[in-house]
XYZ file of C-alpha atoms in Angstrom:
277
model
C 93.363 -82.622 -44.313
C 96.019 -80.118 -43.517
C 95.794 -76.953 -41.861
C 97.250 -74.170 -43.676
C 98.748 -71.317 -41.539
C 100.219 -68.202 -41.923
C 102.878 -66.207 -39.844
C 103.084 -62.300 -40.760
C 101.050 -62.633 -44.010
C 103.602 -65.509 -45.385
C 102.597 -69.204 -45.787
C 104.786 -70.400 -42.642
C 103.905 -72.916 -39.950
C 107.229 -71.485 -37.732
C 107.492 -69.464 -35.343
C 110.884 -67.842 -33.645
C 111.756 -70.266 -30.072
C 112.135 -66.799 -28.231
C 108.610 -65.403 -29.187
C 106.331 -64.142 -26.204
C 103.232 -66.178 -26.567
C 105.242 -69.561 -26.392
C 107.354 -68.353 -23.664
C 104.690 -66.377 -21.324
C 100.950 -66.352 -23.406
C 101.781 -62.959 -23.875
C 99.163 -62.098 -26.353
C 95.351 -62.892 -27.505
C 93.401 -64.706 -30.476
C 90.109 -65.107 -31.985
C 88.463 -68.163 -33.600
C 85.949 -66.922 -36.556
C 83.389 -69.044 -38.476
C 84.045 -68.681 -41.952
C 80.303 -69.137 -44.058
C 79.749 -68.283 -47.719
C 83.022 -66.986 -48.491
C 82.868 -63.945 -45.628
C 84.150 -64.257 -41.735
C 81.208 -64.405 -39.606
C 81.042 -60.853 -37.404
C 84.856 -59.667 -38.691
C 84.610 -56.208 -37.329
C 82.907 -57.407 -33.950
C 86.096 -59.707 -33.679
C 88.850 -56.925 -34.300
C 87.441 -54.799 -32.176
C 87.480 -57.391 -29.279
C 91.365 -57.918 -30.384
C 92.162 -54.299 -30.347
C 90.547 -53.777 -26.768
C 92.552 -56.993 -25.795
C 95.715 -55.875 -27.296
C 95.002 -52.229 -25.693
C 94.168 -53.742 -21.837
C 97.556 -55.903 -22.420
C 99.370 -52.924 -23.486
C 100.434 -54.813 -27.373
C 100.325 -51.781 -30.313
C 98.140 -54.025 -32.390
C 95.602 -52.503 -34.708
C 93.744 -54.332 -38.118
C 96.065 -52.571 -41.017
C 94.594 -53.266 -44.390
C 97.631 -55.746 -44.681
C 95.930 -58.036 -42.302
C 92.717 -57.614 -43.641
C 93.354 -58.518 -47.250
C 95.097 -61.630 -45.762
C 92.110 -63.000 -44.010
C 89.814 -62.059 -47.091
C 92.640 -64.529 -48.796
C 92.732 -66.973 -46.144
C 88.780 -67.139 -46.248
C 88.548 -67.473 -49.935
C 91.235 -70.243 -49.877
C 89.695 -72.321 -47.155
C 86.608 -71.968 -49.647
C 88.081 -74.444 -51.840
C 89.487 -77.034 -49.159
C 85.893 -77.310 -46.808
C 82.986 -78.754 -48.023
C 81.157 -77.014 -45.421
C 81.715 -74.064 -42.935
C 85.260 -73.972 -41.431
C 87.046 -71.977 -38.604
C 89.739 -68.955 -39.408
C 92.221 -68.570 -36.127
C 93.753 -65.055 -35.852
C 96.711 -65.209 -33.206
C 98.490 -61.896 -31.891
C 101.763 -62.423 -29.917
C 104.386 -59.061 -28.517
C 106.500 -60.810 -30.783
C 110.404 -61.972 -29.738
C 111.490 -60.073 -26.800
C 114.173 -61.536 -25.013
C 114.627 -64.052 -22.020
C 112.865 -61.330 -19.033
C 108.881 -60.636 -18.220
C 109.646 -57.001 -19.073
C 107.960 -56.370 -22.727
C 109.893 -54.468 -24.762
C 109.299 -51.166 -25.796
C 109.015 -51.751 -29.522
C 108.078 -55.192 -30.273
C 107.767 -56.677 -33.527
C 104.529 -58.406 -33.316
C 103.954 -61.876 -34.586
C 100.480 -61.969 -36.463
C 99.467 -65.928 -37.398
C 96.484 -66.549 -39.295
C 95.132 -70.794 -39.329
C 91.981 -72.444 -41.081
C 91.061 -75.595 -39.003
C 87.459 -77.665 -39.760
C 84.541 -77.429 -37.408
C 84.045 -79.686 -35.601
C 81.192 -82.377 -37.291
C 79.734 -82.844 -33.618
C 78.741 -79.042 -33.630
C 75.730 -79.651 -35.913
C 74.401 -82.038 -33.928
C 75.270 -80.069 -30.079
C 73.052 -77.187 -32.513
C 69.993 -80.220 -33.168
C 70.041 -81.909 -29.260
C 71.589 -79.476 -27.162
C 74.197 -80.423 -24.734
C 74.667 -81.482 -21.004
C 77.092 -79.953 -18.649
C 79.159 -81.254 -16.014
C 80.804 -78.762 -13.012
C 84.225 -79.071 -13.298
C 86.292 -79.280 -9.615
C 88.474 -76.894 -11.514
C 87.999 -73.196 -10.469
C 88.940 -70.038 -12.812
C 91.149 -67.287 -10.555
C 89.880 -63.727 -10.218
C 92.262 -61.206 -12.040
C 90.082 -58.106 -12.901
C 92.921 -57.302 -15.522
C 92.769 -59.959 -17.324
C 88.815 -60.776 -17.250
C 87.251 -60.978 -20.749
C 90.068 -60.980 -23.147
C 91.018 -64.333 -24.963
C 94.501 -63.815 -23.933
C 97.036 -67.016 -24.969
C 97.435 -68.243 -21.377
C 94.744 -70.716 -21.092
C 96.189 -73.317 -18.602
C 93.435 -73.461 -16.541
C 90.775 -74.371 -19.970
C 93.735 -77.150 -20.735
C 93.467 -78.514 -17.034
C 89.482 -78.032 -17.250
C 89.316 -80.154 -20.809
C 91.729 -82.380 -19.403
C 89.319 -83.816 -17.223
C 87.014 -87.003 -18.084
C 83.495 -86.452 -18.440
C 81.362 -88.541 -16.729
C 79.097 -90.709 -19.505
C 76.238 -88.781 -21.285
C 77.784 -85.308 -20.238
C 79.143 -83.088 -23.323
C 81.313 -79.879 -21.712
C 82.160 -78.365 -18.031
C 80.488 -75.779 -16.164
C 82.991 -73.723 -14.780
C 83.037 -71.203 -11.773
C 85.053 -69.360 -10.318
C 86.886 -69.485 -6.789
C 84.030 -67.878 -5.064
C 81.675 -70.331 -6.799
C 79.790 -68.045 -8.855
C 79.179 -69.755 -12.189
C 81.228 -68.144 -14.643
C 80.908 -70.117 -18.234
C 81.666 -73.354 -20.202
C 85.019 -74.160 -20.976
C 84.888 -73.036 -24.314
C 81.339 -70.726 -24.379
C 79.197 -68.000 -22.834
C 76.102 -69.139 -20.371
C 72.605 -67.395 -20.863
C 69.942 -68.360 -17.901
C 66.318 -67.322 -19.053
C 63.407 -67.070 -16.391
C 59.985 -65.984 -18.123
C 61.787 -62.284 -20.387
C 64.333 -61.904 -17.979
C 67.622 -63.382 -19.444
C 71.005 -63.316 -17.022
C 74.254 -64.056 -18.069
C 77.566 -64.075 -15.685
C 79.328 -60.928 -15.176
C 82.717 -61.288 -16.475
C 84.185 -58.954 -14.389
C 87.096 -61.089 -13.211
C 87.194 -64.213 -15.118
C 86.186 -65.427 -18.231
C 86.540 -64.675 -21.523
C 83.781 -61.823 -23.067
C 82.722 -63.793 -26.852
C 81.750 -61.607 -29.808
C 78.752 -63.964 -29.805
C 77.613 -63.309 -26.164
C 77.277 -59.795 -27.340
C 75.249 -60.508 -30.347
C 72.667 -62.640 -27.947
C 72.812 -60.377 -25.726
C 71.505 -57.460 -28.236
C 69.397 -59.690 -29.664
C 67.263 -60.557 -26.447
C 67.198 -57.031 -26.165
C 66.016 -56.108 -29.139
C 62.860 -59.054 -28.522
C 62.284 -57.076 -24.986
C 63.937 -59.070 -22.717
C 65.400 -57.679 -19.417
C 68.742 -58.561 -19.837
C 70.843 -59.003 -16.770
C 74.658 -59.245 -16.219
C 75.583 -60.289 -12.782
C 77.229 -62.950 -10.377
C 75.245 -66.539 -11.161
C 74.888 -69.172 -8.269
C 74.409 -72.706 -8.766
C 71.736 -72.800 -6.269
C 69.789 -70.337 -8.774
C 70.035 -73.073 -11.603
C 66.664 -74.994 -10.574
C 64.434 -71.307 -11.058
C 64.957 -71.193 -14.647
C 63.232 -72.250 -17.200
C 66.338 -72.517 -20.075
C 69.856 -72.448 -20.378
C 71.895 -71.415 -23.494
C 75.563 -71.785 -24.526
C 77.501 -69.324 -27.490
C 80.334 -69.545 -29.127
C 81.437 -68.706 -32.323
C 82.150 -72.004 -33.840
C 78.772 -73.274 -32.822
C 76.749 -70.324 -32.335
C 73.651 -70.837 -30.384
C 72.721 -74.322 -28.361
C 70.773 -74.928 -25.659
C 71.665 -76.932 -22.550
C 69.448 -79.879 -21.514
C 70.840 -80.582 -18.369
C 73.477 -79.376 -15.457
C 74.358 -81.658 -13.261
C 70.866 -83.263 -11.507
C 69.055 -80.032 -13.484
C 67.033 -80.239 -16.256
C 65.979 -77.649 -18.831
C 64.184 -77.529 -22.200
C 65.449 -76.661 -25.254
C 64.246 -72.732 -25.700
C 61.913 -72.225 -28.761
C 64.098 -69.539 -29.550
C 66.830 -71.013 -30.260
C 65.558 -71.239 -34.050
C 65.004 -67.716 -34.331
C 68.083 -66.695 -32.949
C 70.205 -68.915 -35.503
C 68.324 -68.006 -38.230
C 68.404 -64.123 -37.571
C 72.055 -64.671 -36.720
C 72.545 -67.131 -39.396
C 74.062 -69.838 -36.909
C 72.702 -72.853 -38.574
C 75.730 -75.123 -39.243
C-alpha cells in the first residue's frame, strides 16, 4: 500500500535538493495516531510543534490552511486503513541556500504523510516488551532537549544496532549514564504511588503522550517525579512503562537481567486514554 504525502497542502512526494531539513535537520515533526476519523491529541501535538519551532527560532504557527489539510488527510487515510493508521506532520526552514546561517525570511516547507501502524504494536500493547541498553549514548545539548527536531542520527545509529534474541527496543542513556528513554518512547518507573520519569533536560525528546501519563498518574494521586534515572535504581521498582503515540501505553517486562510485571494499570490508562489498538 502506498503512502500518500503532501508538500505545502499539494499532493507531492518532492521536495526542493536545497531544502534545510535534508541538508542540516533543520526543523521538527510529529507522528499522530489517527482513530475514528479524528487525530489522536491534535492540539497537544501543535502546541509541542510551535514550542519546537519557537526554541529553533522557525516562524511556524497551525494556520487554518494546515488544519483543514490534516482534517483531509485524516478523512482520506479513513478509506485506505482498515484499522488505525499514523499521520506524519514535517516542518522544515524551507530552501535557504548552501551556509548554516538561516535566513531571515524562509519559506517553510510543511509535508503532511499517512503511513500504517505497525501490526506488532497490538501485540507490544497485549505482552509488553523487553529492553536492551544500547552502547550508544545520547549527547547533552540543553537547547535542543525535548523537541523532535529532524536530526536524529544518533536514533538511526541506536536502531541500527542488532538486538540480542527475545529483546524488542533499546534503553538509551545519556553520556553521564543517566537513563534517558527508548529509542522511539518515554520511560515511566513506578515504586508503590510514586511514579518517576527521566528529566529531559538535555536529551531526549518530550512526547505529547508522556504528558498525558504524566497528568493522568496525577490525577489517580500519584507523586509524580521528574528527575535524573540510574540504572542501578532499576531493581527498586516494581513496574516499568513505555509511551508513544503510535502505541500508546505498554509495559516493559524486562531490562536487561531485570524483571518487572506488567502494571494493572495499564488497562485503565488505555481505556481512559483510548490507547487500545
Amino acid at each position: 500500500m502506498s503512502d500518500a504525502i503532501w508538500i505545502n497542502g499539494q499532493r507531492n512526494t518532492s521536495v526542493s535538493a536545497l531544502d534545510r531539513g535534508l541538508a542540516y535537520g533543520d526543523g521538527l515533526f510529529a507522528t499522530m495516531r489517527c482513530q475514528g476519523g479524528e487525530i489522536a491529541f491534535l492540539e497537544n501535538h501543535l502546541l509541542r510543534l510551535a514550542q519546537g519551532a519557537k526554541r529553533l527560532g522557525i516562524p511556524w504557527q497551525a494556520t487554518q490552511a494546515l488544519r483543514s489539510q490534516l482534517a483531509e488527510a485524516c478523512a482520506q487515510g479513513d478509506t485506505q486503513y482498515s484499522n488505525d493508521f499514523c499521520l506524519k506532520l514535517l516542518i522544515s526552514r524551507g530552501v535557504g541556500g548552501r551556509g548554516y546561517m538561516p535566513p531571515q525570511s524562509p519559506q517553510l516547507t510543511e509535508v503532511i504523510s499517512l503511513h500504517e501502524i505497525p501490526a506488532h504494536y497490538r501485540q507490544w500493547q497485549e505482552t509488553g516488551i523487553r529492553l536492551q541498553t544500547s552502547q550508544v549514548r545520547l549527547a547533552k545539548q540543553a537547547l535542543l532537549a525535548g523537541i523532535k527536531h529532524l536530526n536524529r542520527l544518533e536514533q538511526v545509529l541506536i536502531r541500527a544496532q542488532a538486538l540480542a534474541e527475545g529483546f524488542d527496543d533499546w534503553l538509551v542513556c545519556d553520556t553521564d549514564t543517566g537513563i534517558v528513554e527508548a529509542s522511539m518512547a518515554n520511560l515511566f518507573f513506578i515504586q508503590g504511588q510514586t511514579l518517576v520519569t527521566p528529566s529531559l533536560h538535555f536529551s531526549g525528546v518530550a512526547g505529547v503522550m508522556r504528558e498525558q501519563l504524566i497528568l493522568w498518574f496525577v490525577a489517580a494521586g500519584f507523586n509524580v517525579e521528574a528527575r535524573q534515572v540510574l540504572p542501578s535504581e532499576l531493581a527498586k521498582f516494581d513496574h516499568v512503562l513505555a509511551s508513544n503515540s503510535l502505541f500508546g501505553a505498554v509495559g516493559i517486562t524486562q531490562i536487561d537481567n531485570h524483571s518487572f510485571s506488567l502494571s494493572p494499570l495499564l488497562a485503565n490508562i488505555r481505556q481512559e486514554l483510548k490507547l487500545t489498538l
